[in-house]
Amino acid sequence: MIENNFETILKGRRSVRNYDPAVKISKEEMSEMLAEATLAPSSVNLQPWRFVVVESDEAKATLKPLIRFNTLQNETSSAMVLIFGDMQCYERAEEIYGQAVAEGKMPEEVKDKQLESIVPHYKGMSPEKMNDIVKIDGSLAAMQLMLVARGHGYDTNPIGGFEEDQLAKAFGLDESRYVPVMIVSIGKALEGGYESVRLPVDKITEWK
Ligand SMILES: Cc1cc2nc3c(=O)[nH]c(=O)nc-3n(C[C@H](O)[C@H](O)[C@H](O)COP(=O)(O)O)c2cc1C
């Protein structure tokens, strides 16, 4: 069942670490959630996020030694979604902008003009800058995935505690190209998450 009340989705989200291990999310529904998550914005729409859905026992066993203290999420979740950022995301610029033209969402001249500046700019970018961009964009997709999952009746936990330098290689990705952004565990909550607090807006905001 899809929950459409935004306040329920937003205020009901908590990091959930213990899930019902009997609940599996179908590939169809997971694909739907990922498609919804990728409606997130990204820098010049290059959509640098890439996902690895870790759901089989075998893949979870591969992940286990790489996730430090986060083993309960791995053992009980329907899936651990590994989110990577593609440091060569500009390789897909033609495909993305071409699709926009084909769907009548962008005039051909606009595409040509934009690609002429975007592609060389991105190709010439320092690895540090590109790393920042793909991590910002990947994090937006991660946040959206967490809210989308709530809409689908599931819970999540964003996970940053993992062996960053080993994750890509362990799952067969080129580690010089794909940088890990975050892992998001997804499943049906067995135990609700802890309530957490937030700093008040007046302590974290300056008005100029
Ligand atoms: C980037 C990031 C990394 C995190 N890493 C972990 C983690 O490794 N393990 C974990 O149990 N929770 C992790 N968390 C969850 C936070 O502890 C949690 O979001 C925070 O305490 C607020 O609670 P809430 O998510 O229930 O609102 C992470 C959250 C973020 C945003």
PDB file of C-alpha atoms and ligand atoms in Angstrom:
ATOM      1  CA  MET A   1       0.000   0.000   0.000  1.00  0.00           C
ATOM      2  CA  ILE A   2       1.337   3.421  -0.877  1.00  0.00           C
ATOM      3  CA  GLU A   3       1.348   6.047   1.895  1.00  0.00           C
ATOM      4  CA  ASN A   4       0.832   9.440   0.358  1.00  0.00           C
ATOM      5  CA  ASN A   5       0.638  11.696   3.378  1.00  0.00           C
ATOM      6  CA  PHE A   6       3.864  13.658   3.294  1.00  0.00           C
ATOM      7  CA  GLU A   7       3.830  14.548   6.976  1.00  0.00           C
ATOM      8  CA  THR A   8       3.388  10.887   7.951  1.00  0.00           C
ATOM      9  CA  ILE A   9       6.286   9.932   5.692  1.00  0.00           C
ATOM     10  CA  LEU A  10       8.548  12.726   6.886  1.00  0.00           C
ATOM     11  CA  LYS A  11       7.883  12.610  10.603  1.00  0.00           C
ATOM     12  CA  GLY A  12       7.585   8.851  10.788  1.00  0.00           C
ATOM     13  CA  ARG A  13      11.013   8.178   9.303  1.00  0.00           C
ATOM     14  CA  ARG A  14      13.533   6.864  11.808  1.00  0.00           C
ATOM     15  CA  SER A  15      16.660   4.860  11.347  1.00  0.00           C
ATOM     16  CA  VAL A  16      15.516   1.275  11.702  1.00  0.00           C
ATOM     17  CA  ARG A  17      18.214  -1.329  12.273  1.00  0.00           C
ATOM     18  CA  ASN A  18      16.203  -4.484  12.954  1.00  0.00           C
ATOM     19  CA  TYR A  19      13.903  -5.816  10.226  1.00  0.00           C
ATOM     20  CA  ASP A  20      11.637  -8.807   9.687  1.00  0.00           C
ATOM     21  CA  PRO A  21      14.016 -11.191   7.876  1.00  0.00           C
ATOM     22  CA  ALA A  22      11.067 -13.033   6.307  1.00  0.00           C
ATOM     23  CA  VAL A  23      10.073  -9.987   4.231  1.00  0.00           C
ATOM     24  CA  LYS A  24      11.640  -9.785   0.795  1.00  0.00           C
ATOM     25  CA  ILE A  25      11.039  -6.852  -1.520  1.00  0.00           C
ATOM     26  CA  SER A  26      10.368  -7.955  -5.094  1.00  0.00           C
ATOM     27  CA  LYS A  27      12.729  -6.844  -7.822  1.00  0.00           C
ATOM     28  CA  GLU A  28       9.794  -5.059  -9.422  1.00  0.00           C
ATOM     29  CA  GLU A  29       8.996  -2.998  -6.328  1.00  0.00           C
ATOM     30  CA  MET A  30      12.659  -2.288  -5.594  1.00  0.00           C
ATOM     31  CA  SER A  31      13.082  -1.073  -9.185  1.00  0.00           C
ATOM     32  CA  GLU A  32      10.049   1.157  -8.752  1.00  0.00           C
ATOM     33  CA  MET A  33      11.496   2.647  -5.549  1.00  0.00           C
ATOM     34  CA  LEU A  34      14.876   3.222  -7.187  1.00  0.00           C
ATOM     35  CA  ALA A  35      13.188   4.899 -10.164  1.00  0.00           C
ATOM     36  CA  GLU A  36      11.324   7.181  -7.745  1.00  0.00           C
ATOM     37  CA  ALA A  37      14.532   7.899  -5.812  1.00  0.00           C
ATOM     38  CA  THR A  38      16.234   8.968  -9.032  1.00  0.00           C
ATOM     39  CA  LEU A  39      13.677  11.704  -9.538  1.00  0.00           C
ATOM     40  CA  ALA A  40      16.054  13.553  -7.187  1.00  0.00           C
ATOM     41  CA  PRO A  41      17.879  16.506  -8.730  1.00  0.00           C
ATOM     42  CA  SER A  42      21.530  16.231  -9.749  1.00  0.00           C
ATOM     43  CA  SER A  43      24.218  18.557 -10.989  1.00  0.00           C
ATOM     44  CA  VAL A  44      23.459  19.332 -14.680  1.00  0.00           C
ATOM     45  CA  ASN A  45      21.217  16.252 -14.528  1.00  0.00           C
ATOM     46  CA  LEU A  46      24.136  13.854 -14.978  1.00  0.00           C
ATOM     47  CA  GLN A  47      22.599  11.455 -12.424  1.00  0.00           C
ATOM     48  CA  PRO A  48      25.914  10.031 -11.193  1.00  0.00           C
ATOM     49  CA  TRP A  49      24.278   7.615  -8.732  1.00  0.00           C
ATOM     50  CA  ARG A  50      24.745   3.899  -9.334  1.00  0.00           C
ATOM     51  CA  PHE A  51      23.156   1.187  -7.206  1.00  0.00           C
ATOM     52  CA  VAL A  52      24.066  -2.325  -6.177  1.00  0.00           C
ATOM     53  CA  VAL A  53      21.125  -4.102  -4.513  1.00  0.00           C
ATOM     54  CA  VAL A  54      22.584  -6.633  -2.113  1.00  0.00           C
ATOM     55  CA  GLU A  55      19.806  -9.124  -1.388  1.00  0.00           C
ATOM     56  CA  SER A  56      21.123 -12.673  -1.811  1.00  0.00           C
ATOM     57  CA  ASP A  57      22.704 -14.580   1.080  1.00  0.00           C
ATOM     58  CA  GLU A  58      25.886 -14.786  -0.937  1.00  0.00           C
ATOM     59  CA  ALA A  59      26.138 -11.041  -1.561  1.00  0.00           C
ATOM     60  CA  LYS A  60      25.254 -10.300   2.069  1.00  0.00           C
ATOM     61  CA  ALA A  61      28.088 -12.610   3.148  1.00  0.00           C
ATOM     62  CA  THR A  62      30.438 -10.585   0.931  1.00  0.00           C
ATOM     63  CA  LEU A  63      29.206  -7.381   2.553  1.00  0.00           C
ATOM     64  CA  LYS A  64      29.358  -8.605   6.147  1.00  0.00           C
ATOM     65  CA  PRO A  65      33.090  -8.080   6.833  1.00  0.00           C
ATOM     66  CA  LEU A  66      32.917  -4.614   5.282  1.00  0.00           C
ATOM     67  CA  ILE A  67      30.189  -3.048   7.404  1.00  0.00           C
ATOM     68  CA  ARG A  68      31.764  -2.913  10.841  1.00  0.00           C
ATOM     69  CA  PHE A  69      29.082  -2.689  13.573  1.00  0.00           C
ATOM     70  CA  ASN A  70      26.175  -2.642  11.105  1.00  0.00           C
ATOM     71  CA  THR A  71      25.685  -6.398  10.879  1.00  0.00           C
ATOM     72  CA  LEU A  72      22.102  -6.547  12.196  1.00  0.00           C
ATOM     73  CA  GLN A  73      20.840  -4.431   9.280  1.00  0.00           C
ATOM     74  CA  ASN A  74      22.674  -6.734   6.864  1.00  0.00           C
ATOM     75  CA  GLU A  75      21.299  -9.895   8.447  1.00  0.00           C
ATOM     76  CA  THR A  76      17.672  -8.823   8.727  1.00  0.00           C
ATOM     77  CA  SER A  77      16.959  -6.304   5.935  1.00  0.00           C
ATOM     78  CA  SER A  78      15.324  -7.177   2.631  1.00  0.00           C
ATOM     79  CA  ALA A  79      18.256  -5.507   0.941  1.00  0.00           C
ATOM     80  CA  MET A  80      21.283  -3.350   1.490  1.00  0.00           C
ATOM     81  CA  VAL A  81      21.376  -0.776  -1.289  1.00  0.00           C
ATOM     82  CA  LEU A  82      24.944   0.295  -2.006  1.00  0.00           C
ATOM     83  CA  ILE A  83      24.993   3.750  -3.538  1.00  0.00           C
ATOM     84  CA  PHE A  84      28.044   4.673  -5.574  1.00  0.00           C
ATOM     85  CA  GLY A  85      28.944   7.822  -7.468  1.00  0.00           C
ATOM     86  CA  ASP A  86      30.259   7.509 -11.019  1.00  0.00           C
ATOM     87  CA  MET A  87      33.369   9.672 -11.388  1.00  0.00           C
ATOM     88  CA  GLN A  88      32.937   9.395 -15.175  1.00  0.00           C
ATOM     89  CA  CYS A  89      29.268  10.328 -15.165  1.00  0.00           C
ATOM     90  CA  TYR A  90      29.831  12.596 -18.183  1.00  0.00           C
ATOM     91  CA  GLU A  91      30.075   9.424 -20.320  1.00  0.00           C
ATOM     92  CA  ARG A  92      26.301   9.250 -20.111  1.00  0.00           C
ATOM     93  CA  ALA A  93      25.672  12.918 -20.959  1.00  0.00           C
ATOM     94  CA  GLU A  94      24.834  12.185 -24.603  1.00  0.00           C
ATOM     95  CA  GLU A  95      22.418   9.408 -23.590  1.00  0.00           C
ATOM     96  CA  ILE A  96      20.637  11.619 -21.019  1.00  0.00           C
ATOM     97  CA  TYR A  97      20.387  14.759 -23.132  1.00  0.00           C
ATOM     98  CA  GLY A  98      19.525  12.683 -26.221  1.00  0.00           C
ATOM     99  CA  GLN A  99      16.636  11.136 -24.306  1.00  0.00           C
ATOM    100  CA  ALA A 100      15.406  14.608 -23.323  1.00  0.00           C
ATOM    101  CA  VAL A 101      15.370  15.596 -27.018  1.00  0.00           C
ATOM    102  CA  ALA A 102      13.698  12.341 -28.088  1.00  0.00           C
ATOM    103  CA  GLU A 103      10.966  12.871 -25.502  1.00  0.00           C
ATOM    104  CA  GLY A 104      10.402  16.436 -26.660  1.00  0.00           C
ATOM    105  CA  LYS A 105      11.616  17.878 -23.372  1.00  0.00           C
ATOM    106  CA  MET A 106      14.580  19.775 -24.794  1.00  0.00           C
ATOM    107  CA  PRO A 107      15.240  21.326 -28.218  1.00  0.00           C
ATOM    108  CA  GLU A 108      18.168  19.749 -30.106  1.00  0.00           C
ATOM    109  CA  GLU A 109      20.061  23.078 -30.211  1.00  0.00           C
ATOM    110  CA  VAL A 110      19.854  23.416 -26.442  1.00  0.00           C
ATOM    111  CA  LYS A 111      21.213  19.901 -26.021  1.00  0.00           C
ATOM    112  CA  ASP A 112      24.130  20.566 -28.395  1.00  0.00           C
ATOM    113  CA  LYS A 113      24.971  23.851 -26.735  1.00  0.00           C
ATOM    114  CA  GLN A 114      24.806  22.433 -23.225  1.00  0.00           C
ATOM    115  CA  LEU A 115      26.836  19.321 -23.996  1.00  0.00           C
ATOM    116  CA  GLU A 116      29.483  21.442 -25.685  1.00  0.00           C
ATOM    117  CA  SER A 117      30.198  23.140 -22.385  1.00  0.00           C
ATOM    118  CA  ILE A 118      29.252  20.486 -19.830  1.00  0.00           C
ATOM    119  CA  VAL A 119      31.228  17.524 -21.155  1.00  0.00           C
ATOM    120  CA  PRO A 120      34.666  19.215 -21.418  1.00  0.00           C
ATOM    121  CA  HIS A 121      34.071  20.969 -18.095  1.00  0.00           C
ATOM    122  CA  TYR A 122      33.279  17.688 -16.329  1.00  0.00           C
ATOM    123  CA  LYS A 123      36.080  15.787 -18.071  1.00  0.00           C
ATOM    124  CA  GLY A 124      38.591  18.410 -16.946  1.00  0.00           C
ATOM    125  CA  MET A 125      37.393  18.535 -13.367  1.00  0.00           C
ATOM    126  CA  SER A 126      39.746  17.624 -10.528  1.00  0.00           C
ATOM    127  CA  PRO A 127      39.036  14.255  -8.883  1.00  0.00           C
ATOM    128  CA  GLU A 128      38.394  16.072  -5.583  1.00  0.00           C
ATOM    129  CA  LYS A 129      35.730  18.283  -7.131  1.00  0.00           C
ATOM    130  CA  MET A 130      34.120  15.370  -8.980  1.00  0.00           C
ATOM    131  CA  ASN A 131      34.137  13.362  -5.759  1.00  0.00           C
ATOM    132  CA  ASP A 132      32.238  16.174  -4.030  1.00  0.00           C
ATOM    133  CA  ILE A 133      29.685  16.406  -6.831  1.00  0.00           C
ATOM    134  CA  VAL A 134      28.906  12.697  -7.036  1.00  0.00           C
ATOM    135  CA  LYS A 135      28.646  12.470  -3.261  1.00  0.00           C
ATOM    136  CA  ILE A 136      26.269  15.420  -3.042  1.00  0.00           C
ATOM    137  CA  ASP A 137      24.101  14.057  -5.862  1.00  0.00           C
ATOM    138  CA  GLY A 138      24.264  10.494  -4.537  1.00  0.00           C
ATOM    139  CA  SER A 139      23.212  11.709  -1.098  1.00  0.00           C
ATOM    140  CA  LEU A 140      20.142  13.420  -2.534  1.00  0.00           C
ATOM    141  CA  ALA A 141      19.123  10.135  -4.169  1.00  0.00           C
ATOM    142  CA  ALA A 142      19.762   8.334  -0.869  1.00  0.00           C
ATOM    143  CA  MET A 143      17.526  10.733   1.048  1.00  0.00           C
ATOM    144  CA  GLN A 144      14.818  10.425  -1.560  1.00  0.00           C
ATOM    145  CA  LEU A 145      15.083   6.623  -1.434  1.00  0.00           C
ATOM    146  CA  MET A 146      14.530   6.702   2.335  1.00  0.00           C
ATOM    147  CA  LEU A 147      11.347   8.758   1.969  1.00  0.00           C
ATOM    148  CA  VAL A 148      10.131   6.714  -1.002  1.00  0.00           C
ATOM    149  CA  ALA A 149      10.653   3.526   1.023  1.00  0.00           C
ATOM    150  CA  ARG A 150       8.443   4.949   3.771  1.00  0.00           C
ATOM    151  CA  GLY A 151       5.802   5.621   1.171  1.00  0.00           C
ATOM    152  CA  HIS A 152       5.978   1.945   0.201  1.00  0.00           C
ATOM    153  CA  GLY A 153       5.626   0.866   3.839  1.00  0.00           C
ATOM    154  CA  TYR A 154       9.284   0.050   4.469  1.00  0.00           C
ATOM    155  CA  ASP A 155      11.907   1.498   6.756  1.00  0.00           C
ATOM    156  CA  THR A 156      15.549   2.312   6.193  1.00  0.00           C
ATOM    157  CA  ASN A 157      18.854   3.157   7.809  1.00  0.00           C
ATOM    158  CA  PRO A 158      21.494   5.298   6.130  1.00  0.00           C
ATOM    159  CA  ILE A 159      24.869   3.694   6.796  1.00  0.00           C
ATOM    160  CA  GLY A 160      28.219   5.431   6.545  1.00  0.00           C
ATOM    161  CA  GLY A 161      30.138   2.986   8.703  1.00  0.00           C
ATOM    162  CA  PHE A 162      31.735   0.665   6.153  1.00  0.00           C
ATOM    163  CA  GLU A 163      35.108   0.000   4.539  1.00  0.00           C
ATOM    164  CA  GLU A 164      35.034   2.683   1.871  1.00  0.00           C
ATOM    165  CA  ASP A 165      38.242   1.545   0.252  1.00  0.00           C
ATOM    166  CA  GLN A 166      37.020  -2.027  -0.293  1.00  0.00           C
ATOM    167  CA  LEU A 167      33.334  -1.787  -1.198  1.00  0.00           C
ATOM    168  CA  ALA A 168      33.529  -1.218  -4.966  1.00  0.00           C
ATOM    169  CA  LYS A 169      36.085  -3.940  -5.587  1.00  0.00           C
ATOM    170  CA  ALA A 170      34.213  -6.478  -3.436  1.00  0.00           C
ATOM    171  CA  PHE A 171      31.194  -6.058  -5.727  1.00  0.00           C
ATOM    172  CA  GLY A 172      33.113  -6.136  -8.988  1.00  0.00           C
ATOM    173  CA  LEU A 173      33.144  -2.405  -9.702  1.00  0.00           C
ATOM    174  CA  ASP A 174      36.110  -0.397 -10.939  1.00  0.00           C
ATOM    175  CA  GLU A 175      37.214   1.339  -7.730  1.00  0.00           C
ATOM    176  CA  SER A 176      38.875   4.204  -9.553  1.00  0.00           C
ATOM    177  CA  ARG A 177      35.571   5.061 -11.196  1.00  0.00           C
ATOM    178  CA  TYR A 178      32.898   4.287  -8.588  1.00  0.00           C
ATOM    179  CA  VAL A 179      33.143   5.925  -5.184  1.00  0.00           C
ATOM    180  CA  PRO A 180      30.905   4.719  -2.367  1.00  0.00           C
ATOM    181  CA  VAL A 181      28.441   7.340  -1.144  1.00  0.00           C
ATOM    182  CA  MET A 182      26.301   5.511   1.387  1.00  0.00           C
ATOM    183  CA  ILE A 183      24.597   2.209   2.104  1.00  0.00           C
ATOM    184  CA  VAL A 184      20.854   2.239   2.746  1.00  0.00           C
ATOM    185  CA  SER A 185      19.318  -0.812   4.411  1.00  0.00           C
ATOM    186  CA  ILE A 186      15.660  -1.399   3.538  1.00  0.00           C
ATOM    187  CA  GLY A 187      13.073  -3.710   5.006  1.00  0.00           C
ATOM    188  CA  LYS A 188       9.975  -4.143   7.094  1.00  0.00           C
ATOM    189  CA  ALA A 189      10.647  -2.889  10.621  1.00  0.00           C
ATOM    190  CA  LEU A 190      10.620  -5.493  13.365  1.00  0.00           C
ATOM    191  CA  GLU A 191      11.573  -2.943  15.979  1.00  0.00           C
ATOM    192  CA  GLY A 192      10.872   0.785  15.658  1.00  0.00           C
ATOM    193  CA  GLY A 193      13.841   3.141  15.538  1.00  0.00           C
ATOM    194  CA  TYR A 194      14.860   5.296  18.463  1.00  0.00           C
ATOM    195  CA  GLU A 195      13.337   8.726  18.682  1.00  0.00           C
ATOM    196  CA  SER A 196      15.987  11.309  17.981  1.00  0.00           C
ATOM    197  CA  VAL A 197      16.200  15.023  18.581  1.00  0.00           C
ATOM    198  CA  ARG A 198      17.093  17.982  16.413  1.00  0.00           C
ATOM    199  CA  LEU A 199      18.737  21.289  17.219  1.00  0.00           C
ATOM    200  CA  PRO A 200      16.245  24.136  17.072  1.00  0.00           C
ATOM    201  CA  VAL A 201      16.290  26.219  13.917  1.00  0.00           C
ATOM    202  CA  ASP A 202      17.321  29.381  15.737  1.00  0.00           C
ATOM    203  CA  LYS A 203      20.541  27.678  16.879  1.00  0.00           C
ATOM    204  CA  ILE A 204      21.579  26.553  13.415  1.00  0.00           C
ATOM    205  CA  THR A 205      20.390  29.401  11.222  1.00  0.00           C
ATOM    206  CA  GLU A 206      21.580  32.906  10.574  1.00  0.00           C
ATOM    207  CA  TRP A 207      19.224  35.389   9.036  1.00  0.00           C
ATOM    208  CA  LYS A 208      20.885  38.177   7.079  1.00  0.00           C
TER     209      LYS A 208
HETATM  210  C1  LIG B   1      25.686   9.696   6.330  1.00  0.00           C
HETATM  211  C2  LIG B   1      25.100   8.916   7.473  1.00  0.00           C
HETATM  212  C3  LIG B   1      25.791   7.830   7.975  1.00  0.00           C
HETATM  213  C4  LIG B   1      25.227   7.050   8.990  1.00  0.00           C
HETATM  214  N1  LIG B   1      25.889   5.927   9.396  1.00  0.00           N
HETATM  215  C5  LIG B   1      25.275   5.093  10.259  1.00  0.00           C
HETATM  216  C6  LIG B   1      25.872   3.837  10.581  1.00  0.00           C
HETATM  217  O1  LIG B   1      26.945   3.486  10.078  1.00  0.00           O
HETATM  218  N2  LIG B   1      25.211   3.021  11.437  1.00  0.00           N
HETATM  219  C7  LIG B   1      24.008   3.360  11.987  1.00  0.00           C
HETATM  220  O2  LIG B   1      23.466   2.553  12.739  1.00  0.00           O
HETATM  221  N3  LIG B   1      23.417   4.559  11.714  1.00  0.00           N
HETATM  222  C8  LIG B   1      24.021   5.412  10.852  1.00  0.00           C
HETATM  223  N4  LIG B   1      23.417   6.612  10.532  1.00  0.00           N
HETATM  224  C9  LIG B   1      22.105   6.945  11.109  1.00  0.00           C
HETATM  225  C10 LIG B   1      22.162   8.085  12.136  1.00  0.00           C
HETATM  226  O3  LIG B   1      22.685   7.602  13.346  1.00  0.00           O
HETATM  227  C11 LIG B   1      20.731   8.628  12.306  1.00  0.00           C
HETATM  228  O4  LIG B   1      20.273   9.116  11.067  1.00  0.00           O
HETATM  229  C12 LIG B   1      20.662   9.753  13.322  1.00  0.00           C
HETATM  230  O5  LIG B   1      20.994   9.282  14.613  1.00  0.00           O
HETATM  231  C13 LIG B   1      19.268  10.397  13.385  1.00  0.00           C
HETATM  232  O6  LIG B   1      18.285   9.408  13.636  1.00  0.00           O
HETATM  233  P1  LIG B   1      17.085   9.121  12.635  1.00  0.00           P
HETATM  234  O7  LIG B   1      17.670   8.662  11.327  1.00  0.00           O
HETATM  235  O8  LIG B   1      16.283   8.033  13.293  1.00  0.00           O
HETATM  236  O9  LIG B   1      16.316  10.393  12.456  1.00  0.00           O
HETATM  237  C14 LIG B   1      23.978   7.413   9.561  1.00  0.00           C
HETATM  238  C15 LIG B   1      23.316   8.551   9.060  1.00  0.00           C
HETATM  239  C16 LIG B   1      23.857   9.280   8.033  1.00  0.00           C
HETATM  240  C17 LIG B   1      23.088  10.442   7.488  1.00  0.00           C
END
